[in-house]
């Protein structure tokens, strides 16, 4: 399992796993999760579409798709940690 290291962000990995499972369970509802940096600026948004997690990086609008929760967690983790590192 991916270890989520959100450097003081206050986000618990188990909560994100639960939210990602909810996206999959309610795919027809078209729910989107948005993850913000410490200054509350949106960094990445995640949706579950066509049997995969779609991760959109807000600033670049670059989109990646993942088939499992662990890969999605890793992408979220990397995006948030990258913004934390560049803001320090």
Coordinates of C-alpha atoms in Angstrom, one line a residue:
X1 CA 0.0 0.0 0.0
X2 CA 1.2 3.5 -0.8
X3 CA 2.2 5.6 2.2
X4 CA 0.7 9.0 2.1
X5 CA 3.1 11.7 3.4
X6 CA 1.2 15.0 3.2
X7 CA 3.8 17.0 5.2
X8 CA 1.6 18.6 7.9
X9 CA -1.4 19.0 5.7
X10 CA -3.7 17.3 8.3
X11 CA -5.1 14.9 5.7
X12 CA -5.4 11.3 6.9
X13 CA -4.6 8.7 4.3
X14 CA -7.6 6.5 5.4
X15 CA -10.0 9.4 4.8
X16 CA -8.7 9.8 1.2
X17 CA -9.0 6.0 0.6
X18 CA -12.6 6.2 1.8
X19 CA -13.3 9.2 -0.4
X20 CA -11.8 7.4 -3.4
X21 CA -13.9 4.3 -2.8
X22 CA -16.9 6.6 -2.6
X23 CA -16.1 8.0 -6.0
X24 CA -16.0 4.5 -7.5
X25 CA -19.2 3.4 -5.7
X26 CA -21.1 6.5 -6.9
X27 CA -19.5 6.8 -10.3
X28 CA -22.9 7.7 -11.9
X29 CA -23.1 10.8 -9.6
X30 CA -20.1 12.4 -11.2
X31 CA -18.5 13.4 -7.9
X32 CA -15.2 15.3 -8.1
X33 CA -12.8 15.7 -5.2
X34 CA -10.5 18.8 -5.1
X35 CA -7.3 18.8 -3.0
X36 CA -5.9 22.1 -2.0
X37 CA -2.5 23.2 -0.7
X38 CA -1.9 24.9 2.7
X39 CA -2.9 28.3 1.3
X40 CA -6.2 26.7 0.2
X41 CA -5.3 26.9 -3.5
X42 CA -6.6 24.0 -5.5
X43 CA -3.8 21.7 -6.7
X44 CA -5.5 18.5 -8.0
X45 CA -9.0 17.2 -8.6
X46 CA -10.0 13.6 -8.9
X47 CA -13.0 11.9 -10.4
X48 CA -13.9 8.3 -11.2
X49 CA -14.9 8.0 -14.9
X50 CA -15.0 5.0 -17.2
X51 CA -13.6 2.6 -14.6
X52 CA -10.6 4.7 -13.7
X53 CA -9.6 7.5 -11.5
X54 CA -9.0 10.7 -13.5
X55 CA -6.5 13.1 -11.8
X56 CA -6.4 16.6 -13.2
X57 CA -3.6 18.9 -12.2
X58 CA -5.3 22.3 -11.8
X59 CA -2.5 24.6 -12.9
X60 CA -1.5 22.8 -16.0
X61 CA -4.9 21.0 -16.7
X62 CA -2.8 17.9 -17.4
X63 CA -4.8 14.7 -16.9
X64 CA -3.6 11.3 -15.8
X65 CA -5.7 8.2 -15.3
X66 CA -5.2 5.4 -12.8
X67 CA -6.8 2.0 -12.4
X68 CA -6.3 1.6 -8.6
X69 CA -6.5 3.5 -5.4
X70 CA -2.8 3.1 -4.5
X71 CA -1.6 4.8 -7.8
X72 CA -4.2 7.5 -7.3
X73 CA -3.0 8.1 -3.8
X74 CA 0.5 8.3 -4.9
X75 CA -0.4 11.0 -7.6
X76 CA -2.3 13.1 -5.0
X77 CA 0.6 12.8 -2.6
X78 CA 3.2 13.8 -5.1
X79 CA 1.1 16.8 -6.3
X80 CA 0.5 18.2 -2.9
X81 CA 4.0 17.6 -1.6
X82 CA 5.4 19.3 -4.7
X83 CA 3.4 22.4 -4.0
X84 CA 4.5 22.3 -0.4
X85 CA 8.1 22.1 -1.4
X86 CA 7.9 24.9 -3.9
X87 CA 6.1 27.2 -1.4
X88 CA 8.9 26.8 1.2

